[in-house]
Coordinates of C-alpha atoms in Angstrom, one line a residue:
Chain I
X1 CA -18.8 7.3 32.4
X2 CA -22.4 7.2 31.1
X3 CA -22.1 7.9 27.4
X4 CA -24.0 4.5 26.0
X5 CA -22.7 4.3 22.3
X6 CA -26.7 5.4 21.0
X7 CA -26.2 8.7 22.4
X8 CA -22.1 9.2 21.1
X9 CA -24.3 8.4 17.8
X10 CA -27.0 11.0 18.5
X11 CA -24.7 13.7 19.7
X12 CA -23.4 14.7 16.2
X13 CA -27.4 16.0 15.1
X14 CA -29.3 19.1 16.1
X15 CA -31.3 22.3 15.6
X16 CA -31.2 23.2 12.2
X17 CA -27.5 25.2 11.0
X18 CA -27.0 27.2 8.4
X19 CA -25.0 25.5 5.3
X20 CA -21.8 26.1 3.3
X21 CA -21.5 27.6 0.3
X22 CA -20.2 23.8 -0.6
X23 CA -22.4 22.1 1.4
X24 CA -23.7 19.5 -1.6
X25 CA -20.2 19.0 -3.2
X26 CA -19.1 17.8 0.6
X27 CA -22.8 15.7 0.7
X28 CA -21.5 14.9 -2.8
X29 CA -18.4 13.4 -1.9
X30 CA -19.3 11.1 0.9
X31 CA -18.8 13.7 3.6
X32 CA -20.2 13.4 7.2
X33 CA -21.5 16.7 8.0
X34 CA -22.3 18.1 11.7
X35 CA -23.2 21.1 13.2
X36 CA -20.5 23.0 14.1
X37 CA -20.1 26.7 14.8
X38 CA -23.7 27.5 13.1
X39 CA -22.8 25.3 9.8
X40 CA -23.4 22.1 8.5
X41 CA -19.5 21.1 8.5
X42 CA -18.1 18.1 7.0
X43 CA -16.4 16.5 9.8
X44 CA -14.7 13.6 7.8
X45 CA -15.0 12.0 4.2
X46 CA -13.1 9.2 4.6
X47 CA -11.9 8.9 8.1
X48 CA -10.3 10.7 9.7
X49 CA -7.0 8.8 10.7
X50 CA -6.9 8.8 6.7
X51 CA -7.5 12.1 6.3
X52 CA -4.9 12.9 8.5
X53 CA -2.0 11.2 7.5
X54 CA -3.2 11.9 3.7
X55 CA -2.5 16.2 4.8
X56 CA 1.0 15.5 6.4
X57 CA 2.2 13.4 3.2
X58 CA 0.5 15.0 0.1
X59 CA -2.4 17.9 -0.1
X60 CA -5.6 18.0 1.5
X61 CA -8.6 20.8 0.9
X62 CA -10.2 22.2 3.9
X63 CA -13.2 24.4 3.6
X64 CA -13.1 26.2 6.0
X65 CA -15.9 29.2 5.2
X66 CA -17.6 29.2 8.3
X67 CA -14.8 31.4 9.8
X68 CA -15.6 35.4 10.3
X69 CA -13.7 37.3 6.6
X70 CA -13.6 40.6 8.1
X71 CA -12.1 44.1 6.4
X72 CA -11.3 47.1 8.9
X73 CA -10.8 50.2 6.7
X74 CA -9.4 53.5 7.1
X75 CA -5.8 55.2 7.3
X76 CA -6.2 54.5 10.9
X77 CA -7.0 51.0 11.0
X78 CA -3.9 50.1 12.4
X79 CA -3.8 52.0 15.0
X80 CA -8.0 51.3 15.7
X81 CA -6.5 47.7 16.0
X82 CA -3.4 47.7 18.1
X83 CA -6.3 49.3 21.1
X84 CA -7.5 45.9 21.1
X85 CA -4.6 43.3 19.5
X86 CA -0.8 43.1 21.0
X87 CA 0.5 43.3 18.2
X88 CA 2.9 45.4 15.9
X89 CA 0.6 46.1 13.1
X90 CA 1.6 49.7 12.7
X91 CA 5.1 48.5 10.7
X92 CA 3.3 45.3 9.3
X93 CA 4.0 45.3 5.7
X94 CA 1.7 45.3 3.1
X95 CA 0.7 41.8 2.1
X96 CA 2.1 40.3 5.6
X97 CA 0.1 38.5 7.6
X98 CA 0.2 38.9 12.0
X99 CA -1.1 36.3 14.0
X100 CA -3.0 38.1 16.7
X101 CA -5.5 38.1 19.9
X102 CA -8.7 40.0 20.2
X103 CA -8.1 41.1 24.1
X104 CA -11.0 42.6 26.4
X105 CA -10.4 45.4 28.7
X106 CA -8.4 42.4 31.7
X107 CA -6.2 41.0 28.9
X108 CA -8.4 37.9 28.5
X109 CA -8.9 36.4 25.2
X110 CA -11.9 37.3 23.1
X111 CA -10.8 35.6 19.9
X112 CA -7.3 34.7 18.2
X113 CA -7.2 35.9 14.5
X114 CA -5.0 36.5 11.3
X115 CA -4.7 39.7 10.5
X116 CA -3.1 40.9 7.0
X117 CA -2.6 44.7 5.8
X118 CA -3.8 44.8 2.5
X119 CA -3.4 47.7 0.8
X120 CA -5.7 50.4 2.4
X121 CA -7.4 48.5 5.1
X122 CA -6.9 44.9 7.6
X123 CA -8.4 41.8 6.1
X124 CA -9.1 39.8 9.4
X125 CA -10.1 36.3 9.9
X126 CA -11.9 35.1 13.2
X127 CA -13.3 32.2 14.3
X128 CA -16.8 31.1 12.7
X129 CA -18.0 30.6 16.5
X130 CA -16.8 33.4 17.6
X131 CA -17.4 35.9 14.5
X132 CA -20.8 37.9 15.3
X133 CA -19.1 38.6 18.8
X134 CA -15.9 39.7 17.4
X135 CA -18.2 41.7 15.3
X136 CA -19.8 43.5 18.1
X137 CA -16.7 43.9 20.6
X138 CA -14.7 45.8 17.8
X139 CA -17.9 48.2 16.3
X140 CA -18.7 48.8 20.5
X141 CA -14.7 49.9 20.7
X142 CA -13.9 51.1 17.6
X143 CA -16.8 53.2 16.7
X144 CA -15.0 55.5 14.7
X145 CA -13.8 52.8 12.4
X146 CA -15.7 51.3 9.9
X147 CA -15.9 47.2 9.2
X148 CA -17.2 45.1 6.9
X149 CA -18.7 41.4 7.4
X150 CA -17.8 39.7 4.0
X151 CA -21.0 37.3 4.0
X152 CA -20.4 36.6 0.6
X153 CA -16.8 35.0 1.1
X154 CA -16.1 31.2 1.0
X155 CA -12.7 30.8 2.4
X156 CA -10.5 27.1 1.7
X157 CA -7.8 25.9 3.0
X158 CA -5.2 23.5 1.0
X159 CA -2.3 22.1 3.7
X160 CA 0.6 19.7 2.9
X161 CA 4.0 19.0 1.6
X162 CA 2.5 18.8 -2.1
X163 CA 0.2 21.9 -1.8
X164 CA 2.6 24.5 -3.1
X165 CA 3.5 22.3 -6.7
X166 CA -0.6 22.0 -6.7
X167 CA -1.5 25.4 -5.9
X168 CA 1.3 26.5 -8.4
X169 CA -0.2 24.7 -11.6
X170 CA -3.6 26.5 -11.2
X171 CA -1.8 29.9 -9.8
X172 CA 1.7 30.5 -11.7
X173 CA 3.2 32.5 -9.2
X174 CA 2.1 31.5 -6.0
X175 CA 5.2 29.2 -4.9
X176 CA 6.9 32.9 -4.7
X177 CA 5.0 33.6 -1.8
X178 CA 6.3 33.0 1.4
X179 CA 5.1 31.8 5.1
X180 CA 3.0 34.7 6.3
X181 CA 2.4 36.5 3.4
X182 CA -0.7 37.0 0.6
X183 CA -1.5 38.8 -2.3
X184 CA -4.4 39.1 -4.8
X185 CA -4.5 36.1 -7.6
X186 CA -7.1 34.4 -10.3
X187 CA -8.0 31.1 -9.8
X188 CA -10.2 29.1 -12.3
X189 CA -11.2 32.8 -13.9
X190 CA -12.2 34.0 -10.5
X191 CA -10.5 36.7 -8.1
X192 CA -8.8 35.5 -4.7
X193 CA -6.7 36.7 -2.1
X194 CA -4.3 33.7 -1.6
X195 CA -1.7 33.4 1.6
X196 CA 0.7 31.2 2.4
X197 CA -0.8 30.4 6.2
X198 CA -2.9 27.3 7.8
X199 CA -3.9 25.8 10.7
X200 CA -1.9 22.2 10.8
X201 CA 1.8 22.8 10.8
X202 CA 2.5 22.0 7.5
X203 CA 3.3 24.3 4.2
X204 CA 0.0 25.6 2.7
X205 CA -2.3 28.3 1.5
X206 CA -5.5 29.6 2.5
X207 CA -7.6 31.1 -0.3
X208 CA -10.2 33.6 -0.1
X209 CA -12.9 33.6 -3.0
X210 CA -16.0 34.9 -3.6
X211 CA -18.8 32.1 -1.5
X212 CA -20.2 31.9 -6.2
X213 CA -17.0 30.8 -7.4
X214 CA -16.3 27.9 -4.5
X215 CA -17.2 24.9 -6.0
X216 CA -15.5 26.1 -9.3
X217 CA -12.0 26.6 -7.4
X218 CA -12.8 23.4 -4.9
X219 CA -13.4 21.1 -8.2
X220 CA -9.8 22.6 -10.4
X221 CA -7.9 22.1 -6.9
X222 CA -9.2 18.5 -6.5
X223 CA -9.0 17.5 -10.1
X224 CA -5.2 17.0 -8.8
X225 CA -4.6 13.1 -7.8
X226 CA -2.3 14.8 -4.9
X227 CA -5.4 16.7 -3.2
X228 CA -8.3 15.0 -1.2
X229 CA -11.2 17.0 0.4
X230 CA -10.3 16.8 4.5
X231 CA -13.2 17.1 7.4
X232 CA -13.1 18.9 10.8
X233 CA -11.8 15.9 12.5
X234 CA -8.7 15.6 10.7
X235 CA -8.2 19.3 11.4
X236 CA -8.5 19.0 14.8
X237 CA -6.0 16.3 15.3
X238 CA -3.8 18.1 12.6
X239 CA -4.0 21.2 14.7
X240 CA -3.0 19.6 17.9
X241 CA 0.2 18.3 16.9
X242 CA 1.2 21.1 15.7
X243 CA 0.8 22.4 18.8
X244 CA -1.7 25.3 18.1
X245 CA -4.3 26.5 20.1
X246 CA -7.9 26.0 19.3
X247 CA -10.2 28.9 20.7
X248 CA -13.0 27.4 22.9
X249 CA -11.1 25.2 24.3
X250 CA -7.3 25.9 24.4
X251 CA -8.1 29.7 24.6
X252 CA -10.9 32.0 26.3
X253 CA -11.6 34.9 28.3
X254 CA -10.4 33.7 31.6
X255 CA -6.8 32.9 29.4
X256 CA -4.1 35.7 28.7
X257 CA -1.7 35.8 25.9
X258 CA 1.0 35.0 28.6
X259 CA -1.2 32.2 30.3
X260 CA -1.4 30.8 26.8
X261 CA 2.2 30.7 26.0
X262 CA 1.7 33.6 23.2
X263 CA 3.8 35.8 24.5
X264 CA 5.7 36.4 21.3
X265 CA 2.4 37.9 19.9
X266 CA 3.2 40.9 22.0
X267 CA 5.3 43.0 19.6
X268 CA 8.3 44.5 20.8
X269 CA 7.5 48.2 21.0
X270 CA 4.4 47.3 22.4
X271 CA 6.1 46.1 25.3
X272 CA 7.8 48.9 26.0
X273 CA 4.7 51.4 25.3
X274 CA 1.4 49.5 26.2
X275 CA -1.8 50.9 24.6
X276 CA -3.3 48.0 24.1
X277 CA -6.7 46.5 25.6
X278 CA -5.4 44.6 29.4
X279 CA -2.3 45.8 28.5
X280 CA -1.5 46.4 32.4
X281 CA -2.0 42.8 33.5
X282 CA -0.5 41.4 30.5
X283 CA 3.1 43.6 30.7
X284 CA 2.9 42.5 34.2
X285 CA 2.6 38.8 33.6
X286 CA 5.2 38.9 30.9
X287 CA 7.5 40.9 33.7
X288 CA 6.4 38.6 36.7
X289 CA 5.0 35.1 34.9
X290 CA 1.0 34.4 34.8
X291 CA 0.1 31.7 38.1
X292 CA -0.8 29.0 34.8
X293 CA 0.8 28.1 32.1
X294 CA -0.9 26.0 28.3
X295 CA 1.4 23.0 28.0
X296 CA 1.5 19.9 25.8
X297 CA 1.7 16.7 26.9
X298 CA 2.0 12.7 25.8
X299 CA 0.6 9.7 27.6
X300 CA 2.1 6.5 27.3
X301 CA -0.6 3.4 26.5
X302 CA -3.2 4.5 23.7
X303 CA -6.2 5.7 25.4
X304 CA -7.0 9.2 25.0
X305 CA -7.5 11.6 27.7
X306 CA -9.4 14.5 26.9
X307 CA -11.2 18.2 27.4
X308 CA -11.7 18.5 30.7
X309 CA -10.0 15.5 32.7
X310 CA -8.5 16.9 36.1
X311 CA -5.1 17.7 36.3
X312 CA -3.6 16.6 40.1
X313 CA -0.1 17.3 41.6
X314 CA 1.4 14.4 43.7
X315 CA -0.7 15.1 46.6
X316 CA -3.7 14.7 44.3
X317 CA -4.6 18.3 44.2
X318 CA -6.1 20.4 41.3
X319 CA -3.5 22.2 39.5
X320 CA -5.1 22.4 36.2
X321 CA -7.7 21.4 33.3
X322 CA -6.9 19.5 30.1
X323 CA -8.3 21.8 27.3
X324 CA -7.9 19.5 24.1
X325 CA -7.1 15.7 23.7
X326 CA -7.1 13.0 21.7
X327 CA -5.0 10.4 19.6
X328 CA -2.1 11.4 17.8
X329 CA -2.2 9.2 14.5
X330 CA 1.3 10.9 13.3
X331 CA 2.8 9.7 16.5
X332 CA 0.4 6.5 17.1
X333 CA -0.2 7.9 20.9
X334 CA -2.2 10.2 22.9
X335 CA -1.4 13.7 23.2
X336 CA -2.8 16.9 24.7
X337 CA -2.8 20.8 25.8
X338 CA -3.6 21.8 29.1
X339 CA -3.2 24.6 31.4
X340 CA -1.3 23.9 34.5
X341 CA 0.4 25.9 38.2
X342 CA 3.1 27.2 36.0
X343 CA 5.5 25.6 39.0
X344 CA 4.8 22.1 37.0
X345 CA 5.0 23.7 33.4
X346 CA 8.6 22.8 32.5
X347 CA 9.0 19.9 29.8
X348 CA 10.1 17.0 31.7
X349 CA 7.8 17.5 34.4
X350 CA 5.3 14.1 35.6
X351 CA 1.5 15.4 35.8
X352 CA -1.5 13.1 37.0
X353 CA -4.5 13.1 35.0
X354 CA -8.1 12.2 36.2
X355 CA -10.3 11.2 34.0
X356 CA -13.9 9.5 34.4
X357 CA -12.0 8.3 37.9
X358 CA -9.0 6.8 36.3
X359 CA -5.1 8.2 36.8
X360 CA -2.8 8.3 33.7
X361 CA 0.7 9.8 33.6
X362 CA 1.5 12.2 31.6
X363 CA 4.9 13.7 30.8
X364 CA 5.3 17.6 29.7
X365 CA 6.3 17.6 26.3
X366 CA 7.3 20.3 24.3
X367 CA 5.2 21.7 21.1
X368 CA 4.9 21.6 18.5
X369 CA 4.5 17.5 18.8
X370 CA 5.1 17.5 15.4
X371 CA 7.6 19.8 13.7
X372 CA 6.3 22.5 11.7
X373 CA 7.3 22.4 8.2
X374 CA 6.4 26.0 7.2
X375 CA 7.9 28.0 3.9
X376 CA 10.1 30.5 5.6
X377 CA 12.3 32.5 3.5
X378 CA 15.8 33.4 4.6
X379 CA 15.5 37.0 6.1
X380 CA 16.3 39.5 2.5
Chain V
X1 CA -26.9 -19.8 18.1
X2 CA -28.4 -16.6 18.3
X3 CA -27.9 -13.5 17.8
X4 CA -29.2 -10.2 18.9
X5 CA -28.8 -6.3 19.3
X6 CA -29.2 -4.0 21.9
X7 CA -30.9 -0.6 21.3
X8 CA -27.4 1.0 22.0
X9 CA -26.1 -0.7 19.2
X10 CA -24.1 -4.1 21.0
X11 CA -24.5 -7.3 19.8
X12 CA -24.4 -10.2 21.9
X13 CA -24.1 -13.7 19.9
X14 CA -25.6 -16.8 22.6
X15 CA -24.8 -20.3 22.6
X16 CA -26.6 -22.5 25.6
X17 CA -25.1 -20.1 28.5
X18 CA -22.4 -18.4 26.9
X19 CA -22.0 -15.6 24.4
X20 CA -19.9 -13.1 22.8
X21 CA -20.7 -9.8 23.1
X22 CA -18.9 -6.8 20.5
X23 CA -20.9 -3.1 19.0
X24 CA -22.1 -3.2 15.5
X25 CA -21.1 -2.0 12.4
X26 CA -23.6 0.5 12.5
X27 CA -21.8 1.6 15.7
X28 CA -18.2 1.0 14.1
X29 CA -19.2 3.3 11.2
X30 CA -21.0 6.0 12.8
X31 CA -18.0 6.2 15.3
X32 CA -15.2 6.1 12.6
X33 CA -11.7 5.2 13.4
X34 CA -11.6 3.3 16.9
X35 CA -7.9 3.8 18.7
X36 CA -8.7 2.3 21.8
X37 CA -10.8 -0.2 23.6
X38 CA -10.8 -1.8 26.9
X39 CA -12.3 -4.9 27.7
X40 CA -13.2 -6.8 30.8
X41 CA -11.1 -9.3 33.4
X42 CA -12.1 -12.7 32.9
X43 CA -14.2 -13.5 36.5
X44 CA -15.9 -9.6 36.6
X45 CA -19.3 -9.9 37.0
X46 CA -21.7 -8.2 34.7
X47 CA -25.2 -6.9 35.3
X48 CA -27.6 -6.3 32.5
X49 CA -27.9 -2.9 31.1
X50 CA -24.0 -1.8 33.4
X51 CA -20.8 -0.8 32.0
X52 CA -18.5 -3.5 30.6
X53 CA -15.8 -2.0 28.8
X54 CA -15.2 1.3 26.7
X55 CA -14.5 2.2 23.3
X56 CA -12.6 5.6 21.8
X57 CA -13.2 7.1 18.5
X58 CA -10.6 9.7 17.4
X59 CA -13.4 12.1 18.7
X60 CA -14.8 10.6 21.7
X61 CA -15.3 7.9 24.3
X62 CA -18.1 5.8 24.9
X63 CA -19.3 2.4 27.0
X64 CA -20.3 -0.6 25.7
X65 CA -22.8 -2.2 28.0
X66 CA -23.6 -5.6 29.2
X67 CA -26.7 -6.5 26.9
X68 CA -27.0 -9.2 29.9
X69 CA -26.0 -10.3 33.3
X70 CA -23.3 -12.5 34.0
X71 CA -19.7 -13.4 34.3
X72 CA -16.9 -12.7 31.9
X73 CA -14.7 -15.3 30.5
X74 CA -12.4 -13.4 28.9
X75 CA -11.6 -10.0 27.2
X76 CA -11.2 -9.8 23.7
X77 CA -7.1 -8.8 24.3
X78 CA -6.4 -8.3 20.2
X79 CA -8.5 -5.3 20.5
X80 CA -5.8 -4.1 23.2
X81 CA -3.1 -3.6 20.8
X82 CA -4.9 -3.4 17.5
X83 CA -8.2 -1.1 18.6
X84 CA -9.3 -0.7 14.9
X85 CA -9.8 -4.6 14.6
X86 CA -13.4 -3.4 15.8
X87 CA -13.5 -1.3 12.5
X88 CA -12.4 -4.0 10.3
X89 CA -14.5 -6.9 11.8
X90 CA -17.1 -5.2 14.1
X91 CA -19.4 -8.6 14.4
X92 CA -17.0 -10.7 14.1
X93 CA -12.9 -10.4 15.1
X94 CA -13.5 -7.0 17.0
X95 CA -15.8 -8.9 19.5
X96 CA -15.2 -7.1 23.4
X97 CA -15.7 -10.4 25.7
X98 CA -17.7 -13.4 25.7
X99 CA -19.3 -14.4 29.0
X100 CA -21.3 -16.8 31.1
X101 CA -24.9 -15.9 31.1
X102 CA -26.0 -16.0 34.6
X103 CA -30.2 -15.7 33.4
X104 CA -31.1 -16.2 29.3
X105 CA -34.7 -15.2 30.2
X106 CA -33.4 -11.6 29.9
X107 CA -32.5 -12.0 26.7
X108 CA -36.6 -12.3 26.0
X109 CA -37.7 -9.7 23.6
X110 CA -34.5 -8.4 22.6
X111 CA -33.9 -7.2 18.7
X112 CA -32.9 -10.1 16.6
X113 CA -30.4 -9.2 13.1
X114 CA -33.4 -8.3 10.9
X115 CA -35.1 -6.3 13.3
X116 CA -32.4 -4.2 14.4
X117 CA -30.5 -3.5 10.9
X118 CA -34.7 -2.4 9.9
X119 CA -34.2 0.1 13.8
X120 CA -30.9 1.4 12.1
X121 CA -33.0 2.5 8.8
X122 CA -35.0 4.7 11.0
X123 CA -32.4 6.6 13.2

């Protein structure tokens, strides 16, 4: 393998990144911090097994302001949008949020994103990684439309069963909302744009506030026994058993929404009229099937196998890449996403994996690997 | 007995021409929670400075090498089921194998406890 345990140690520092607007209260509270899409993140406080488990039983805080807080204005900003995203923005409501895909013009992936309709414009979040492209992709297409970087915007995350009766002492009136939706609330004296959304499966909020008031609103949401602070790690692993794609990795350019197993991010009267960016190979892939398919899997045993191991049909040939991996610590097992011949894709099916020159089994499991336990309201 | 550490953070503990060999709890801590490890055959031979078994963090996977040549005598097999054993008691419980030491002379100039913890200070 080659990776002595000095340079796992060294891997995690750097050129210098730029730092959060809660960069000491993370330093402050024990965290680990490592560079990570530009920022000094806090990968873990505690550990991250802790950390984990802590999110899927009680409430845990993610800061998560390193991702792209991005407002496209105008009348026409849903139509500017649905050139480049799948979806069905045009009858979005206001205060509903769309999981989307920034496409270029061959239906590959440029970015996967939240997009709300707030009021008289989009509020769109992006990947912190990805943000300054995103940024240049939609002024290069859209140049008619006008959008805003907010630079100034800290952006947390608070994820678990016991986030809503948190959330709700500091924000009477925020249990009302539902999964997928936001509106405009105080917290701790200061304006936010609250949602009920997240990024591990479980019931939560992500709260938009200006990058001043952060440490204000981190400090009144952890003053709660039920809340700890939660690193990257923890959202990584909390991420992949819920099954959700991680851009980089599990998504990219040479991945389509089909390819990806998004198809239901392709609104229904888009389907039917196009318009969008790639829209040609996408429709057809949805008609005809794409040649790979993003699947989950588990491994028996307990070691890991992860981004990039080989995946081999039983002849031993190359029928796919492993795109994220790693150790399950709801489930005690390892458990990944990878793309494979879409011939193999159906749950059941027995893959090889090749990793560092070693074969493991691994059995095609359906996702999420751990069920979602989201705040949907019965349809009104 | 005596013990010392390898610049990639192993320890190997000697006694006349055996030893016990594990990572340290610098390495333990810096790596965070450990969920697997696999350890050598008894009868494997070892040569300084190769691979000998391999341990997994949540986030990644790394070798531990042999800090000296030799022959195993047995893998540590607690740390098969019960990985984080190296977390709890990196230097002493969550030891990786012990082995025969086939030359002690290369054990010559290698970090002894002060030294090395004094190393970790630096890095």
């Amino acid at each position: 393998m080659e990776t002595p345990l000095s340079e796992t140690l060294l891997s995690e520092t750097g050129e210098r990144p730029l730092q959060l607007p809660l960069d000491a209260w993370h330093r402050a509270r024990g965290a680990r911090m490592v560079p990570f899409a530009g920022y000094e993140m806090p990968v873990q406080y505690e550990g991250i097994i802790a950390e984990h488990l802590w999110t899927r039983s009680s409430a845990g805080l993610f800061d998560v302001s390193h991702m792209g807080q991005l407002i496209v204005h105008g009348d026409q900003a849903d139509a500017a949008l649905e050139s480049l995203l799948p979806g069905e923005l045009k009858l979005l409501n206001d205060g509903r949020l769309r999981y989307s895909v920034l496409l270029d013009e061959d239906g590959g992936i440029v970015d996967d994103l939240m997009a709300t309709r707030r009021g008289g414009h989009f509020y769109v979040v992006v990947n912190g990684a990805t943000k300054h492209d995103d940024l240049e992709v939609m002024r290069l297409r859209l140049p008619r439309t006008v959008i805003d970087h907010m630079h100034e915007q800290a952006l947390l995350a608070l994820q678990g069963p016991r986030a809503v009766q948190v959330l709700e002492r500091l924000i009477p009136g925020v249990a009302e909302l539902s999964f997928m939706q936001g509106a405009a609330f105080t917290i701790a004296g200061k304006p936010a744009w609250v949602s009920r959304s997240g990024y591990t499966g479980e019931d939560g909020f992500e709260i938009s506030i200006a990058a001043s008031a952060a440490e204000e609103v981190a400090e009144a949401i952890t003053a709660d026994p039920f809340v700890k602070p939660i690193g990257l790690g923890a959202r990584d692993s909390l991420r992949l058993e819920a099954g959700l794609p991680l851009y980089g990795h599990d998504l990219d350019r040479a991945t389509t929404p089909i390819m990806a197993d998004l198809g239901f991010v392709i609104g229904k009267r888009r389907r039917a009229e196009g318009g969008f960016s790639g829209a040609l190979r996408i429709l057809a892939e949805l008609e005809q099937g794409a040649p790979q398919r993003r699947i989950g899997f588990t491994l028996d045993g307990r070691q890991p196998v992860r981004e990039g191991a080989r995946i081999l049909d039983a002849e031993g040939n190359e029928v796919g890449r492993v795109t994220s991996g790693g150790f399950s610590p709801s489930l005690q097992r390892p458990i990944g996403m990878g793309y494979v011949a879409t011939h193999l894709s159906e749950a059941g099916s027995v893959l090889m994996l090749e990793q560092r020159g070693k074969l493991f089994y691994a059995t095609v499991a359906p996702m999420p690997f751990v069920p979602h336990r989201y705040h949907r309201k019965a349809a009104a | 007995m005596t013990l010392y550490f390898t610049k990639d953070h192993e320890w190997i503990r000697v006694e006349g021409d055996t030893a016990t060999v594990g990572i340290s709890d610098h390495a333990q801590a810096a790596l965070g929670d450990i969920v697997f490890a696999e350890v050598p055959e008894a009868g494997r031979a070892l040569t300084k400075g190769g691979e000998a078994a391999v341990v997994e963090s949540v986030k990644a996977a790394s070798d531990v090498y042999a800090p000296a040549s030799g022959e195993v005598i047995e893998g540590n097999a607690a740390l098969v089921d019960d990985p984080a054993l190296v977390n709890r008691e990196p230097e002493g419980g969550g030891w990786f194998f012990s082995m025969r030491l086939s030359d002690p002379t290369e054990l010559d100039g290698m970090m002894d406890e002060g030294a090395y913890r004094e190393w970790c200070k630096t890095l």
